[in-house]
XYZ file of C-alpha atoms in Angstrom:
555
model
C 89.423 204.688 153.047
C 87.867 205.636 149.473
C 86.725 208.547 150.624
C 89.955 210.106 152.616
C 92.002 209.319 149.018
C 89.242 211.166 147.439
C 89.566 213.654 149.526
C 93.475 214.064 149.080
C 93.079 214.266 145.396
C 90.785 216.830 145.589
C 93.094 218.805 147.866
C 96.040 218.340 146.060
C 93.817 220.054 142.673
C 93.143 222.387 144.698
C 96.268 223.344 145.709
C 97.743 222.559 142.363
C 95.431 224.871 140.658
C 95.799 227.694 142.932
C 99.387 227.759 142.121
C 98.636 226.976 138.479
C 96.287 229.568 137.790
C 98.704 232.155 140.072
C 101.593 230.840 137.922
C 99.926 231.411 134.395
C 98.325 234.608 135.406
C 101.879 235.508 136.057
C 103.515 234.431 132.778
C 100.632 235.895 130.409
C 100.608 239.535 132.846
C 103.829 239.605 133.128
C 104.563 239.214 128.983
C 101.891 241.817 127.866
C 103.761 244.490 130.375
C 107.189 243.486 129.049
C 106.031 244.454 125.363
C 103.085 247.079 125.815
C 103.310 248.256 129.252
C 99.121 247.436 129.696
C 97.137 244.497 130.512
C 93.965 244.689 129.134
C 91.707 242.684 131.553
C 88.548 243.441 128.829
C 90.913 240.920 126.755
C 88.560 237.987 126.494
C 91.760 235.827 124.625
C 93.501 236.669 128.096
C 91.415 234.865 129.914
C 90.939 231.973 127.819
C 94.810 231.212 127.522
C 94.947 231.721 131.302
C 92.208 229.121 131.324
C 94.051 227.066 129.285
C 97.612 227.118 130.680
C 95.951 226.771 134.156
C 94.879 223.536 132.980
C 97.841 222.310 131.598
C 99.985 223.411 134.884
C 97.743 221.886 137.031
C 98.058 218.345 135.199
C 102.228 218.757 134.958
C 102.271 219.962 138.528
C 100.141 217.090 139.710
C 102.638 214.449 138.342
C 105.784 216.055 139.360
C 104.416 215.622 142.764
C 103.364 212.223 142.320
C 107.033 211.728 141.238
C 108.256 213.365 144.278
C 106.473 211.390 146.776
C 107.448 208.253 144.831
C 111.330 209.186 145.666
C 110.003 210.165 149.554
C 108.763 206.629 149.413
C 111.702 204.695 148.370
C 113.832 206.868 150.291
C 111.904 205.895 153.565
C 111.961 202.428 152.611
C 115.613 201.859 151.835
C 116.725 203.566 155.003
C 118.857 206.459 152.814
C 118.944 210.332 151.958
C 118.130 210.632 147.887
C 121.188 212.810 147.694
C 124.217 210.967 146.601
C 127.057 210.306 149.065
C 129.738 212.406 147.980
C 133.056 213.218 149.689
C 133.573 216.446 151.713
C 136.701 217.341 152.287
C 134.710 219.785 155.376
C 133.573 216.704 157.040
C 137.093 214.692 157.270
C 137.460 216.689 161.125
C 134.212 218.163 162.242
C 135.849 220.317 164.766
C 137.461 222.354 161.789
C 134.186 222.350 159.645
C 132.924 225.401 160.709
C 136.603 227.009 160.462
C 136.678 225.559 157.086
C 133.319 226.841 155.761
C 133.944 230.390 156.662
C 137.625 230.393 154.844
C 136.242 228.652 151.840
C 133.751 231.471 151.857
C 136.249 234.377 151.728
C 138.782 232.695 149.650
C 135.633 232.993 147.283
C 134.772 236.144 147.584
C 138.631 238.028 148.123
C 139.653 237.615 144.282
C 136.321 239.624 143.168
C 136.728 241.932 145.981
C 140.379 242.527 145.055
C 139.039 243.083 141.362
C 136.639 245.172 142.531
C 138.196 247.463 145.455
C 137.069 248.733 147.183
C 133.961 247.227 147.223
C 130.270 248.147 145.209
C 129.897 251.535 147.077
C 126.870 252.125 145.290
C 122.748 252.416 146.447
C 122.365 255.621 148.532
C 126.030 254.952 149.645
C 126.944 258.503 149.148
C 123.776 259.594 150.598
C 124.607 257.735 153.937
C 128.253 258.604 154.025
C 127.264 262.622 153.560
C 124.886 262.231 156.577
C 127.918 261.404 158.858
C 130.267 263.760 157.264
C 127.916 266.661 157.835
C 126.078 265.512 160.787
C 122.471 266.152 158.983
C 120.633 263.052 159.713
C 117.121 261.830 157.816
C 115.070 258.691 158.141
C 114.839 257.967 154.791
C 117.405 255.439 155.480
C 117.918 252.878 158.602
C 119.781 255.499 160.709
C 122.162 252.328 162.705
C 123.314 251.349 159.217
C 124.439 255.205 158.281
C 126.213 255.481 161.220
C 127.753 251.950 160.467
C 128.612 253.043 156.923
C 129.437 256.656 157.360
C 131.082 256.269 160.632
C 133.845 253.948 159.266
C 134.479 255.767 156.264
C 134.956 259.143 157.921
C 136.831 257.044 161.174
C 139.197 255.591 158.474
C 139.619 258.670 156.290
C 141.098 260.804 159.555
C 143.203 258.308 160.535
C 144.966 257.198 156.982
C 143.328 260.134 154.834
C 142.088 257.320 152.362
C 138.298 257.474 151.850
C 138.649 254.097 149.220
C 140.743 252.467 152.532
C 137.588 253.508 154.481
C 134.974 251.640 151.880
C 137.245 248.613 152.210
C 137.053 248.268 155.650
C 133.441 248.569 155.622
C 133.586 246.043 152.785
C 135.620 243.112 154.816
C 133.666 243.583 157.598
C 130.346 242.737 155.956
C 132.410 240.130 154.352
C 132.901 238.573 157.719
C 129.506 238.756 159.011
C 128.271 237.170 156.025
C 130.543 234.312 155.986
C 129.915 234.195 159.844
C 125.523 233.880 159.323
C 126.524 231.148 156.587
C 128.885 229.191 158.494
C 125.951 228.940 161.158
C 123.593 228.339 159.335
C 125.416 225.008 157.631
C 126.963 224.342 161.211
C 123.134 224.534 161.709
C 122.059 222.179 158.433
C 125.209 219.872 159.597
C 123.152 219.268 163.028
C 120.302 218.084 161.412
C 121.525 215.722 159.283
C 120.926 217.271 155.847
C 122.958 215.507 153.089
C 126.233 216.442 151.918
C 125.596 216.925 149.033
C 123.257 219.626 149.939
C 125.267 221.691 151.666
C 128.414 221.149 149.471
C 125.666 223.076 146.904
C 124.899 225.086 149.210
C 127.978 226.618 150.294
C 129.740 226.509 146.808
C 125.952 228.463 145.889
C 126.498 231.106 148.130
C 130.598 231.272 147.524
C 130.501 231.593 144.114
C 127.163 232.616 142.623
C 127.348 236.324 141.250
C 124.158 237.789 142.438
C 125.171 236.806 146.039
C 128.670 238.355 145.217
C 127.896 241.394 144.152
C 125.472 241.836 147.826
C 128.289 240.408 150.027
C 130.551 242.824 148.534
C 127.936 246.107 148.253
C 127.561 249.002 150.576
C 123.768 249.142 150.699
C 122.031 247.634 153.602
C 120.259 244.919 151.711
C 123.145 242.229 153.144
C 122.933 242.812 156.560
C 119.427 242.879 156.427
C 119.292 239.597 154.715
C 121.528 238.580 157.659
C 119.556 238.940 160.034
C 116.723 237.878 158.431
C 118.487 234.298 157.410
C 118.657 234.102 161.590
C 115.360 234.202 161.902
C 114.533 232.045 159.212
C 116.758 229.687 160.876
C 114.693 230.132 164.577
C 111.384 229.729 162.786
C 112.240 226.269 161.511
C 113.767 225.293 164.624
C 110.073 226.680 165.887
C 107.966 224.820 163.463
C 110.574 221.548 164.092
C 109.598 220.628 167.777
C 109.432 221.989 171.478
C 113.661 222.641 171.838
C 113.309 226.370 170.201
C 111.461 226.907 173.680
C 113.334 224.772 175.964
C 116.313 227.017 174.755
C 117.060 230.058 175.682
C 119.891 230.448 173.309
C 116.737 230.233 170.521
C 114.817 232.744 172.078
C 117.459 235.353 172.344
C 118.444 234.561 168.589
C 115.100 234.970 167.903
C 114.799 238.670 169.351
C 118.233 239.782 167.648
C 117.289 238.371 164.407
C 113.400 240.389 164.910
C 114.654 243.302 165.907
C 117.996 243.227 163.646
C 115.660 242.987 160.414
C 113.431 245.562 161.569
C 116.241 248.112 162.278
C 117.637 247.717 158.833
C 114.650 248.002 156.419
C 111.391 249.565 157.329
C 108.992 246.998 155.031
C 111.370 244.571 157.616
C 109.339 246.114 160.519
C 105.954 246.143 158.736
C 106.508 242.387 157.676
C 107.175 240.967 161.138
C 104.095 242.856 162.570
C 102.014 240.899 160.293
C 104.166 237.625 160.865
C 103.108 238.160 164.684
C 99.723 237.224 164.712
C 100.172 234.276 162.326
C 102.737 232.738 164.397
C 100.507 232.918 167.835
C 97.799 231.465 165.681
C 100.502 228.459 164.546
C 101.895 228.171 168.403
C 98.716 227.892 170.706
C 100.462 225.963 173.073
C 103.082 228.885 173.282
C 101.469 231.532 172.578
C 102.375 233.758 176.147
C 106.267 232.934 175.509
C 106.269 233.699 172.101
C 103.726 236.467 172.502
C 106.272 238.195 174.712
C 109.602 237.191 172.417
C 107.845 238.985 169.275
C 107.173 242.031 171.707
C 110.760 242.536 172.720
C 112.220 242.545 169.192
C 109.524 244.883 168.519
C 110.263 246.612 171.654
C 113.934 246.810 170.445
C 113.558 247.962 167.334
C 111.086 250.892 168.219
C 114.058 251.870 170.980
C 116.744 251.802 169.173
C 114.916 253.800 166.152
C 113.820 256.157 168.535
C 116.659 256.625 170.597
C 119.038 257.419 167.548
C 116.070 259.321 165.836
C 116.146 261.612 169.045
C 120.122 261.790 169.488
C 120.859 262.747 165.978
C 117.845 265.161 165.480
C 117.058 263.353 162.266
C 114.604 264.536 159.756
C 111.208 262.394 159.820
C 109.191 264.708 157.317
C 109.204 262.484 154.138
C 106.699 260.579 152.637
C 107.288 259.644 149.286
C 108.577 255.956 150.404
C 105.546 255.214 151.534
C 103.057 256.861 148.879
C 105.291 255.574 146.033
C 102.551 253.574 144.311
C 99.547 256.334 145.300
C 101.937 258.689 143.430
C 103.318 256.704 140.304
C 99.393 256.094 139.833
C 98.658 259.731 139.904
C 101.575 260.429 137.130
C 100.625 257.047 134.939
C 97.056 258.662 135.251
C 98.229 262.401 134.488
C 100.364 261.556 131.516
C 97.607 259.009 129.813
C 94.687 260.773 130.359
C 95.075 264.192 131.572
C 91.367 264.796 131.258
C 90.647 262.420 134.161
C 91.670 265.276 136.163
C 89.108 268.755 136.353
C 90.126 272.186 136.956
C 90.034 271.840 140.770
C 91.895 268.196 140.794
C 94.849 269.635 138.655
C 95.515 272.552 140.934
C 95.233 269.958 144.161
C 97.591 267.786 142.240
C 100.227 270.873 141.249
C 100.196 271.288 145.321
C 102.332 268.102 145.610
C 103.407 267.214 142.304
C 104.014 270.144 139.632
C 104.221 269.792 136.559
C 107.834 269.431 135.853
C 107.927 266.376 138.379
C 104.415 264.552 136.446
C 106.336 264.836 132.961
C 109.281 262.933 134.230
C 107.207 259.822 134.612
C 108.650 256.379 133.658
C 106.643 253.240 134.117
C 109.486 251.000 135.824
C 110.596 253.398 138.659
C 108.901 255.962 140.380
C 112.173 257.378 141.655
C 111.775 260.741 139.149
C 108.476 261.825 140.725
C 108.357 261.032 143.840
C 111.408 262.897 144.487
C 110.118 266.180 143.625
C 106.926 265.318 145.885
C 106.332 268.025 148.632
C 105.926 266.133 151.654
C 105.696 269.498 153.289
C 102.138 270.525 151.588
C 101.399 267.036 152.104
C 101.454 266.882 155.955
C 99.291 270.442 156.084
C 96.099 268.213 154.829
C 96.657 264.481 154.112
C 93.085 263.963 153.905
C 92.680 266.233 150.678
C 95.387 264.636 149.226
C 94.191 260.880 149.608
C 90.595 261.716 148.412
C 92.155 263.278 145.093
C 93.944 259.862 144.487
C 90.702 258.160 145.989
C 88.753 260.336 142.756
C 90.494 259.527 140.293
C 91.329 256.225 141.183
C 87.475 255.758 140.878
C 87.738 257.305 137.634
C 90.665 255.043 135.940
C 90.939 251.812 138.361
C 92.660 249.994 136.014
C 95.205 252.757 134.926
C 95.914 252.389 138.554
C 96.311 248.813 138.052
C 98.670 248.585 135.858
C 100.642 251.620 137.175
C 101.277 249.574 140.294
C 101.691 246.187 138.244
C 104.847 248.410 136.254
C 106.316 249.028 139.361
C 105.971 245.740 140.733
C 106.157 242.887 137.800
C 109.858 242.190 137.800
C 108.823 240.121 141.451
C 106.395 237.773 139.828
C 107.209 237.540 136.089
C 109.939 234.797 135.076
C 111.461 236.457 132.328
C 111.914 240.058 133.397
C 114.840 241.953 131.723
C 116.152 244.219 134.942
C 116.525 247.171 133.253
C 114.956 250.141 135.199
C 117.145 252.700 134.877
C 118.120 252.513 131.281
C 118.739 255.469 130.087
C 119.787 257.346 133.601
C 123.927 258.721 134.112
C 125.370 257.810 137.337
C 128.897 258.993 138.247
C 130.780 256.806 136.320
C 128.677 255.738 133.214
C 125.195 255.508 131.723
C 122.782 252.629 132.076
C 121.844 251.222 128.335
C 120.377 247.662 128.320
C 120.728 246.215 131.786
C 120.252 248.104 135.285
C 120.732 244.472 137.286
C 123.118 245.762 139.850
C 124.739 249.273 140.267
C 128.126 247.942 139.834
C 130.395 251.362 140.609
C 132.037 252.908 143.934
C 130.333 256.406 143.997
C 132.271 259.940 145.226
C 134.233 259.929 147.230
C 135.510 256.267 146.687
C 137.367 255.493 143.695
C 137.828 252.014 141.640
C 141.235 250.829 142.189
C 140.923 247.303 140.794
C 143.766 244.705 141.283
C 142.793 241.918 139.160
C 141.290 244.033 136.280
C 139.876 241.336 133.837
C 137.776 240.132 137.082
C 136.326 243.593 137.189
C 135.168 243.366 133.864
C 133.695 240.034 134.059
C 131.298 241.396 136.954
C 130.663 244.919 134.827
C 129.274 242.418 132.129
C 127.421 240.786 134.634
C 126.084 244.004 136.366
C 125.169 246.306 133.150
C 125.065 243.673 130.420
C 121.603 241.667 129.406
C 122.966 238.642 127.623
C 123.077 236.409 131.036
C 118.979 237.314 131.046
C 118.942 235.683 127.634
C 120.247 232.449 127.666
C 117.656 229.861 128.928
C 117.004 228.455 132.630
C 120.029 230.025 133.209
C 118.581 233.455 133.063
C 116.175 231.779 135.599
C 118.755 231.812 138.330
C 119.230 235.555 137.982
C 115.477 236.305 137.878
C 113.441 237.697 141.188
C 110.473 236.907 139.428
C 111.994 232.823 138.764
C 113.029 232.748 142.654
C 109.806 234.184 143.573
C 108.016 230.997 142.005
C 110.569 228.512 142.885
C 109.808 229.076 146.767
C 105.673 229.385 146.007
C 106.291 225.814 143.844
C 108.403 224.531 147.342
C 105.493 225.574 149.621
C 102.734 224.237 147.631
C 104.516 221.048 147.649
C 105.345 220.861 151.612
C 101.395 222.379 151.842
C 100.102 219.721 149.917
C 102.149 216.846 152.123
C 100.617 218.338 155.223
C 104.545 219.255 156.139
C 103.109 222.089 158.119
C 106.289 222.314 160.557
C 108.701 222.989 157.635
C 106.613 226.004 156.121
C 107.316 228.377 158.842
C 110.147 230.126 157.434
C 108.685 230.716 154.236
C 106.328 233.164 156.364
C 108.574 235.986 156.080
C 109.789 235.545 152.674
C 106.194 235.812 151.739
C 105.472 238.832 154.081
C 108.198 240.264 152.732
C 107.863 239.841 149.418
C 104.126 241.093 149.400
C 106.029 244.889 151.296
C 107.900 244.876 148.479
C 105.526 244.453 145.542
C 104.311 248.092 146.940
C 108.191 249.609 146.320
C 109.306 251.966 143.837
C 110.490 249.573 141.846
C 111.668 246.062 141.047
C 115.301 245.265 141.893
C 117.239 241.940 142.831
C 118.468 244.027 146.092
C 115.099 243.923 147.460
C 114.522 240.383 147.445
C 117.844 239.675 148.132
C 116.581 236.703 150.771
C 115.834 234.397 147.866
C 119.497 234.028 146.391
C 120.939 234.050 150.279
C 118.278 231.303 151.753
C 118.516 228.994 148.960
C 120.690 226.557 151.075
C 118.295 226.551 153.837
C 115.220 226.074 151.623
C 116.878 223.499 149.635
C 117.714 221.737 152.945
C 113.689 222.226 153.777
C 112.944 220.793 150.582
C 115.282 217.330 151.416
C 113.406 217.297 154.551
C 110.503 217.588 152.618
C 111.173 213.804 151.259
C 111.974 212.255 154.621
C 110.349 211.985 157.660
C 108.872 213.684 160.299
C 111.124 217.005 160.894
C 110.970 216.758 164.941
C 113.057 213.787 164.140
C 115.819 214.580 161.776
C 118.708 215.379 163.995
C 118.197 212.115 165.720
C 117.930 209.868 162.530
């Protein structure tokens, strides 16, 4: 008996160091590349304040647990949830709660998108739109989602000659779907018993908080992405939960739209549920043929879809800079720092792709400057001789390397991250100064017409303006970086309670997140799946206190 609690204590140090020294590595990182751009890993104090706040994490880590299972206990023994019993005025008639929830949602959202019409047609939107319009079609972005955006804009613009009437369209549509994935998913939460009080956050979280807002209301593909992916979030706890995810077919074919829906949408989407694949059969032995063959036709779907539009609309497949973003923003960092790292015959091999108008333009937050003047052309004549000049010099300056890709990539894991990677940069409407946290404007062709113009305002000040990433634990809420390490804090907690059926979802989150660490930069659009699955994770985390998951929608 000694000996298994001995064993548990050990397991949860372990655990809570892990996190702990993850955590502090994190925070000290994260503040020298916020003031000098570097981390100097020869930095022997570095390492001995990491040593030292690992400690003292681990210790406050360790209680707050200890506190935690101390509320799981009482909570088991009194027979109640922990969350106070309030009124929902949802839960009066249960037929109309679903009906209820997804008007509550747009009567949240109409007033900003009234302030703001026609919508946030912003991120590539013009990009997508001009693909349609002139029937030129490219990879670079998910081709179903150009044809989405661009096809109602130009549908709408022949038959009312408005292109803003166009962007609105597209705008309440997305509106709709998004209030129709949340109303599931509490329909969903509702099911299995999670408090009231949770979901009344929950749903006045995702009506009303700006960061999910501005998304809901944006023309870049980042919501429906996060749609789908919220699905399949949804199936893999329903997996984790018990047998009825495969006694249902209803969860099996959710499962394949939400798979191949993600992967359509976003390309790291496709990469991330490759790797979630093998994880999951290793999770499900006793499934593994079913689910073996439900992960094959999303795949399946996605690769068919891709391919079929790819081949309809003769779209261009020749770049590469999305995927060599890193490899190239280390080549720059490396260039501009120390140009002698590169000899006569590197510097000419280097000119081949990158010349030297393109290398000068380097910034350390985005890579967007270079690797848009990268010839992908030269590049796919000899990709070998290009990868063993990055391979040299990356030899030659590893940790110039380093901290190139930790530039690009920081704003993900560091708390306190001011978004502001395109300071500096003129769009079509104004100039980035101290805050780049969402692109706010409605690009050519649309127009802002807004109807409620002090609402406008209020979300330009929360787009382009810092202060909100000033003001304490607040700023926190706005933060990928703060997100990131609220979910890691959630799983280490469920991990360390052996609640191994409730950390399935957080496998693509974490899949995810890793695709996107290799990006070209670090953006709340990207990670948009942490502000939109906070109800469901904070309904994981009440589950977390209370019994066995299998059982919840029975208790």
């Amino acid at each position: 008996m000694r000996s298994d609690k001995k064993r548990n204590e050990n397991r949860s140090r372990l655990i809570a160091g892990v996190f702990s020294f993850l955590f502090s590595a994190a925070i000290l990182f994260g503040a020298r590349l916020d003031n000098v751009e570097n981390v100097d890993v020869k930095d022997i104090t570095l390492w001995l304040q990491l040593a030292a706040f690992t400690v003292i994490f681990t210790g406050f880590i360790l209680l707050l647990w200890r506190f935690f299972d101390s509320l799981g206990k009482r909570e088991q023994k009194e027979g109640r949830r922990l969350s106070i019993k309030i009124t929902n005025v949802i839960e009066r008639a249960d037929g109309y709660a679903d009906v209820l929830s997804f008007l509550f949602l747009i009567l949240c959202w109409l007033p900003v998108f009234l302030a703001v019409y026609p919508g946030f047609f912003v991120y590539d939107a013009q990009d997508e739109y001009i693909q349609v319009a002139t029937r030129t079609f490219s990879t670079h972005h998910p081709l179903v989602h150009v044809l989405l955006l661009g096809g109602i804009i130009c549908g709408v613009h022949k038959l009312t000659d408005s292109y803003n009437l166009g962007i609105a369209c597209y705008t309440v549509l997305q509106m709709a779907a998004a209030a129709g994935v949340f109303t599931f998913l509490f329909a969903y939460l509702r099911k299995k018993k999670v408090s009231r009080a949770v979901r009344m956050l929950g749903i006045v979280w995702l009506g009303l908080f700006p960061t999910v807002v501005m998304f809901t209301l944006c023309s870049a593909k980042d919501a429906l992405f996060t749609l789908a992916l919220l699905f399949l979030l949804v199936c893999l706890l329903e997996m984790g939960a018990g047998e009825e995810f495969f006694e249902k077919k209803g969860w099996q074919v959710l499962f394949v739209f939400a798979g191949t829906g993600m992967m359509i949408l976003r390309n790291n989407g496709f990469y991330a549920f490759l790797v979630m694949i093998p994880l999951l059969l290793f999770l499900q032995k006793k499934r593994r043929g079913r689910l073996f063959f439900l992960s094959i036709c999303a795949v399946a779907g996605c690769l068919l879809i891709n391919g079929g539009l790819k081949t309809a609309l003769h779209a261009d497949d020749s770049e590469y800079q999305e995927l060599l973003t890193v490899p190239i923003q280390q080549l720059a960092r490396t260039y501009n720092y120390v140009p002698l790292a590169f000899s006569g015959e590197n510097r000419e091999i280097l000119y081949e792709v990158l010349d030297e108008e393109a290398l000068s333009l380097y910034t350390p937050r985005l890579s967007d400057p270079v690797k848009y003047r990268f010839d992908n052309e030269t590049f796919a004549k000899d990709k070998g001789r290009y990868a063993k000049l990055w391979l040299r010099v990356g030899m030659k300056k590893p940790l110039i390397y380093l901290n190139a890709w930790f530039m690009t990539s920081y704003g993900f894991w560091y708390p306190d991250t001011i978004i502001n990677v395109y300071g500096g940069n003129t769009v079509f409407t104004f100039t980035y100064k101290d805050n780049s946290y969402f692109g706010y404007e409605v690009e050519q062709p649309g127009v802002r017409e807004s109807k409620i113009p002090w609402l406008d305002e209020v979300y330009r000040k929360l787009s382009l303006e810092v202060w909100k990433e000033k003001i304490p634990v607040v700023s926190w809420l706005f933060s990928p970086g703060a997100m990131f390490w609220l979910y890691a804090f959630w799983f280490a907690w469920l991990l360390n309670n052996r609640r191994y059926e409730l950390l399935y979802p957080f496998l693509p989150i974490f899949l995810l997140w890793l695709t996107v660490l290799l990006g070209p930069t670090y953006l709340p659009r990207y990670v948009l799946f942490f502000w939109y699955g906070m109800p469901l994770f904070l309904a994981i985390a009440q589950m977390g206190f209370s019994g066995d998951a299998k059982n919840i929608d029975t208790q």
